[in-house]
Amino acid sequence: MAGELIQEERKLENGWTVWMVRSRIDLKTADEVYKRGEEIIAKSDKTALDMSGVEYLSSAGIRAMLRLNKLARKSSKEFTVVGANGMPKAVLEDSGMDVLLKAKESVDELI
Amino acid sequence: MNIKKMGIQKRILFLLLATGLATFLVISAVSLVSLYQSRSDSLETGRNMGETVASFTEDFAARQAKKRLSDEAEDKAETVEHIVKSILQDADNLARSMTGIMSDKETYPARVLTTPTEEKIPGNIAYVYKTTGFAERFPYDPLLQKELGTAANIAEILEFISREYQTDTSCYVASENGYMIWADGLSKGDTHADLPDVYLKREFNALVRPWYIAAKEKGKPVVTDVYVSVEGDLEVTCAAPYYDGGEFAGVAGISTPLDSLYALVQEKNMGKDSINFALNRKGCVVLSTQKTGTLAVSADTDLRLSGEQSLAMEAASMAAGKRDVALVTVDGEEYYLAYAPMPSIGWSFGTLVKRDAVVGPAKEIRHTVMSEAKKFAAVLDDFFFGNFIRMAVLMLFILAVLVYVSRRAARRFVEPVLALSAGVKDIAKGNLDRKLDIKTGDEIEGLADSVNEMTDDLKKYMDNLATATADKERIATELSLAQGIQEGMLPQIFPKFSNNPHFDLFASMEPAREVGGDFYDFYSLDDDHLALTIADVSGKGVPASLFMVISKTILKNAALSMGQAADLGHMMEISNRQLCENNEEMMFVTVFFGVLDVKTGEFSYVNAGHNAPYIGRTEDGHTEWSSLSDEKKNYMVGAVENAVYDERKITLKPGDMLFVYTDGVTEAMNENGELYTDERLEATLGRVATPDKNAETILAEVRADVAEHVGEAESSDDVTMLGIRYLGA
């Protein structure tokens, strides 16, 4: 369910907008995650996707992140992922996306 | 009766009738009970009213009768007293006249009156009676002569008074010296009066008569008690003393037989329907309309001693001068006795009326009133009975109307429902052209309209569904064709390499959808080099399959274009740049690309973001599996335009096996959301990928194990595997 998949975003004092996704980012949910990220990027200069609640990340999920990253770059905005762990972290590292997306260990690293 | 099994019409009819009947019965019961109660109340009230009126009327009539009787007694007492007082007054006047005459002897001349000698003498004429003693002395005594001669002057007065009483009344003066002058009154029609025998025989002595003695003793006018006259009749006398020179000289009196006195009383309209009597102080009846019986005149019967207790008690009250009305028994019959005193003469007058005569009219009134009350009750009863009948008829009529209206209402209500039901059944059979035409203006019409709308929508939906189905079938057909094309693009030429002495190769790809994003490829670059590719395009479906075709083509072109000494990393960089061009959708592909030198067993490869393959090293008939992971990861292809890719090299010994796969294998998910995992894949390979099995068998067993893990869960990703065992130079 969308309400459980994507949490309400919160804005940090330093301008970062952090939004959390839970459960899975796969073929079924990737589009929804992308659309939500698209909305948040449109109104925020610095956007961080908190993946600490993501248990599974498929290639469709990686593509969604790549698209959001490209969208941010086009608008001269920043996009990163934080808190990935477990399988998603491994996927990001295996695909080299952790470097490309400037992945951070936790939200604290944004502050 | 099971209402649940009834049809709707019967149910409505039942409910309408039940409700109507319940209401009707309640109203009827209340009305009838009220009517019956009203009848009972009215009859009771009528009876009570009649009883009350009757009792009041009876009591009133009785009281009126008693009052009338009392008034009559008072009136008669006054009348009798007046008569007796008149006589007494006359007697007193006579005595006063005599006193006046005797006191003035010189003035009055001597007169001579005759002494009658016949039994019949003319009435209203004064006579003189001389006792024997007086007669003997009279010739010789001038004083007596003088006295008698003077006294004779009373003659005119006596005669005058005697004419006033047209009865057997006798008026007289009796001298103490032994003579008496009198004049007899006559009854109507009589011309002579009877001279008592004692007068003729000169045996009468006035001085011993009761009236003489009483007047002399009292010294004032008196009314004597009843006594027996010398003629043997009962009579009373009003007597008064007269005087000569201040000395008692004699008594003047007027004697009246009771019959005569009563005649006088009767003349004063004493009434004939009642018994009238007068009682003196001694309780003796002195006047009476009764000739016989208890209330007959009696000189010596004291009624106070009567055996009739009630009469004796009231006689005592009468004698005591009281007045009252009381119920007494006389000679065995009940009477109302009203009495009033006559104080001046010491008598009491009583009048008796039979009890029935007093109470009778009252009873008659009561009877009349009660009779009228009964008639009223009967009329009232008839009225209520009539109303009861009318109400019963009315209720039966209402009941009939209720049943009729209920049936009509139920039918009227149900008809559109039945029409609706029939229409819906017809529609349910598939007649979507059927239109319900129900115009009831209520919810049924609304329901019918809704059914019509639903039918229209259903028809449109079915039309759309037919179109959509056709479209879907077309797309499915196209996808099936696309799948065939995609499969055709994958090398199915295992027979081409099946007998190759250097390697045993097998690959498979099962798309999650009609067309997938995974692909594998293998082809000979030259006689000694075999190129292997396995790739996973991000996403699934047609876009992924299109990107797969592009990727496969670019990769193969790049591989075939490169020289023998070309670096695979460089080849991948070229391919990456080509795929990054105009890749707005950020499609990318993970690629494992390798080249096997079949002569030497050297295996060069570049892993562009793909799952690390497993390599099985075989020694002494046993294969040890491990991941062929690299420390430095390469980007997947198509995502990063200027990505740099590193080539790796390993050497395969005869019997070694390489197992390459996409994440559809390790991330295959069961119904509990559990992944197949790298660990399970490695374990499965260790178990099934033994040196004695060819690549096809090993892939089949791995695929079977993955399928067992997935179970009934829906396949979420393409499952692609490639296995190659190096057999040696």
mmCIF file of N, CA and C in Angstrom, chain B residues 369-409:
data_model
loop_
_atom_site.group_PDB
_atom_site.id
_atom_site.type_symbol
_atom_site.label_atom_id
_atom_site.label_comp_id
_atom_site.label_asym_id
_atom_site.label_seq_id
_atom_site.Cartn_x
_atom_site.Cartn_y
_atom_site.Cartn_z
ATOM 1 N N VAL B 369 -92.931 8.003 38.730
ATOM 2 C CA VAL B 369 -91.557 8.398 38.392
ATOM 3 C C VAL B 369 -90.733 7.167 38.003
ATOM 4 N N MET B 370 -90.899 6.107 38.825
ATOM 5 C CA MET B 370 -90.121 4.898 38.539
ATOM 6 C C MET B 370 -90.545 4.291 37.206
ATOM 7 N N SER B 371 -91.824 4.374 36.942
ATOM 8 C CA SER B 371 -92.331 3.855 35.676
ATOM 9 C C SER B 371 -91.728 4.637 34.521
ATOM 10 N N GLU B 372 -91.694 5.975 34.692
ATOM 11 C CA GLU B 372 -91.094 6.809 33.639
ATOM 12 C C GLU B 372 -89.607 6.517 33.509
ATOM 13 N N ALA B 373 -88.969 6.299 34.679
ATOM 14 C CA ALA B 373 -87.532 5.998 34.648
ATOM 15 C C ALA B 373 -87.292 4.689 33.911
ATOM 16 N N LYS B 374 -88.169 3.718 34.148
ATOM 17 C CA LYS B 374 -88.024 2.436 33.454
ATOM 18 C C LYS B 374 -88.239 2.609 31.959
ATOM 19 N N LYS B 375 -89.245 3.446 31.636
ATOM 20 C CA LYS B 375 -89.481 3.707 30.209
ATOM 21 C C LYS B 375 -88.233 4.360 29.592
ATOM 22 N N PHE B 376 -87.667 5.322 30.372
ATOM 23 C CA PHE B 376 -86.468 6.003 29.888
ATOM 24 C C PHE B 376 -85.334 4.999 29.696
ATOM 25 N N ALA B 377 -85.201 4.106 30.688
ATOM 26 C CA ALA B 377 -84.140 3.089 30.597
ATOM 27 C C ALA B 377 -84.369 2.183 29.402
ATOM 28 N N ALA B 378 -85.660 1.851 29.185
ATOM 29 C CA ALA B 378 -85.976 0.980 28.050
ATOM 30 C C ALA B 378 -85.631 1.682 26.743
ATOM 31 N N VAL B 379 -86.009 2.972 26.673
ATOM 32 C CA VAL B 379 -85.689 3.741 25.460
ATOM 33 C C VAL B 379 -84.183 3.801 25.273
ATOM 34 N N LEU B 380 -83.505 4.058 26.418
ATOM 35 C CA LEU B 380 -82.041 4.146 26.378
ATOM 36 C C LEU B 380 -81.442 2.817 25.933
ATOM 37 N N ASP B 381 -81.995 1.742 26.463
ATOM 38 C CA ASP B 381 -81.504 0.411 26.113
ATOM 39 C C ASP B 381 -81.716 0.162 24.627
ATOM 40 N N ASP B 382 -82.908 0.509 24.160
ATOM 41 C CA ASP B 382 -83.188 0.344 22.731
ATOM 42 C C ASP B 382 -82.215 1.159 21.902
ATOM 43 N N PHE B 383 -81.950 2.389 22.406
ATOM 44 C CA PHE B 383 -81.037 3.277 21.685
ATOM 45 C C PHE B 383 -79.650 2.635 21.585
ATOM 46 N N PHE B 384 -79.189 2.129 22.735
ATOM 47 C CA PHE B 384 -77.849 1.533 22.725
ATOM 48 C C PHE B 384 -77.820 0.241 21.912
ATOM 49 N N PHE B 385 -78.889 -0.537 22.030
ATOM 50 C CA PHE B 385 -78.922 -1.773 21.258
ATOM 51 C C PHE B 385 -78.914 -1.463 19.765
ATOM 52 N N GLY B 386 -79.721 -0.448 19.415
ATOM 53 C CA GLY B 386 -79.745 -0.013 18.011
ATOM 54 C C GLY B 386 -78.369 0.434 17.563
ATOM 55 N N ASN B 387 -77.720 1.212 18.418
ATOM 56 C CA ASN B 387 -76.380 1.684 18.082
ATOM 57 C C ASN B 387 -75.403 0.521 17.972
ATOM 58 N N PHE B 388 -75.577 -0.436 18.876
ATOM 59 C CA PHE B 388 -74.698 -1.614 18.850
ATOM 60 C C PHE B 388 -74.857 -2.347 17.514
ATOM 61 N N ILE B 389 -76.095 -2.535 17.123
ATOM 62 C CA ILE B 389 -76.355 -3.220 15.851
ATOM 63 C C ILE B 389 -75.761 -2.410 14.708
ATOM 64 N N ARG B 390 -76.018 -1.074 14.743
ATOM 65 C CA ARG B 390 -75.504 -0.223 13.660
ATOM 66 C C ARG B 390 -73.982 -0.280 13.615
ATOM 67 N N MET B 391 -73.392 -0.236 14.827
ATOM 68 C CA MET B 391 -71.924 -0.262 14.890
ATOM 69 C C MET B 391 -71.395 -1.610 14.382
ATOM 70 N N ALA B 392 -72.072 -2.684 14.754
ATOM 71 C CA ALA B 392 -71.644 -4.011 14.287
ATOM 72 C C ALA B 392 -71.725 -4.080 12.775
ATOM 73 N N VAL B 393 -72.842 -3.576 12.220
ATOM 74 C CA VAL B 393 -72.992 -3.577 10.760
ATOM 75 C C VAL B 393 -71.900 -2.727 10.126
ATOM 76 N N LEU B 394 -71.675 -1.555 10.745
ATOM 77 C CA LEU B 394 -70.640 -0.652 10.224
ATOM 78 C C LEU B 394 -69.269 -1.317 10.264
ATOM 79 N N MET B 395 -68.999 -2.020 11.366
ATOM 80 C CA MET B 395 -67.700 -2.679 11.499
ATOM 81 C C MET B 395 -67.541 -3.788 10.466
ATOM 82 N N LEU B 396 -68.608 -4.542 10.237
ATOM 83 C CA LEU B 396 -68.539 -5.579 9.215
ATOM 84 C C LEU B 396 -68.288 -4.951 7.852
ATOM 85 N N PHE B 397 -68.949 -3.823 7.630
ATOM 86 C CA PHE B 397 -68.739 -3.123 6.362
ATOM 87 C C PHE B 397 -67.286 -2.674 6.234
ATOM 88 N N ILE B 398 -66.781 -2.069 7.352
ATOM 89 C CA ILE B 398 -65.385 -1.608 7.349
ATOM 90 C C ILE B 398 -64.441 -2.786 7.126
ATOM 91 N N LEU B 399 -64.774 -3.919 7.753
ATOM 92 C CA LEU B 399 -63.932 -5.116 7.595
ATOM 93 C C LEU B 399 -63.902 -5.552 6.135
ATOM 94 N N ALA B 400 -65.064 -5.551 5.522
ATOM 95 C CA ALA B 400 -65.138 -5.937 4.110
ATOM 96 C C ALA B 400 -64.332 -4.960 3.261
ATOM 97 N N VAL B 401 -64.501 -3.655 3.565
ATOM 98 C CA VAL B 401 -63.752 -2.635 2.815
ATOM 99 C C VAL B 401 -62.259 -2.824 3.031
ATOM 100 N N LEU B 402 -61.904 -3.141 4.286
ATOM 101 C CA LEU B 402 -60.480 -3.328 4.626
ATOM 102 C C LEU B 402 -59.874 -4.468 3.810
ATOM 103 N N VAL B 403 -60.608 -5.583 3.768
ATOM 104 C CA VAL B 403 -60.101 -6.741 3.010
ATOM 105 C C VAL B 403 -59.991 -6.380 1.537
ATOM 106 N N TYR B 404 -61.049 -5.714 1.023
ATOM 107 C CA TYR B 404 -61.060 -5.368 -0.396
ATOM 108 C C TYR B 404 -59.908 -4.426 -0.736
ATOM 109 N N VAL B 405 -59.779 -3.362 0.102
ATOM 110 C CA VAL B 405 -58.729 -2.368 -0.158
ATOM 111 C C VAL B 405 -57.351 -2.991 -0.015
ATOM 112 N N SER B 406 -57.193 -3.869 1.008
ATOM 113 C CA SER B 406 -55.888 -4.503 1.224
ATOM 114 C C SER B 406 -55.491 -5.342 0.013
ATOM 115 N N ARG B 407 -56.483 -6.105 -0.502
ATOM 116 C CA ARG B 407 -56.179 -6.946 -1.671
ATOM 117 C C ARG B 407 -55.797 -6.081 -2.864
ATOM 118 N N ARG B 408 -56.567 -5.005 -3.054
ATOM 119 C CA ARG B 408 -56.270 -4.121 -4.188
ATOM 120 C C ARG B 408 -54.905 -3.467 -4.014
ATOM 121 N N ALA B 409 -54.663 -2.992 -2.750
ATOM 122 C CA ALA B 409 -53.391 -2.307 -2.488
ATOM 123 C C ALA B 409 -52.223 -3.250 -2.697
#
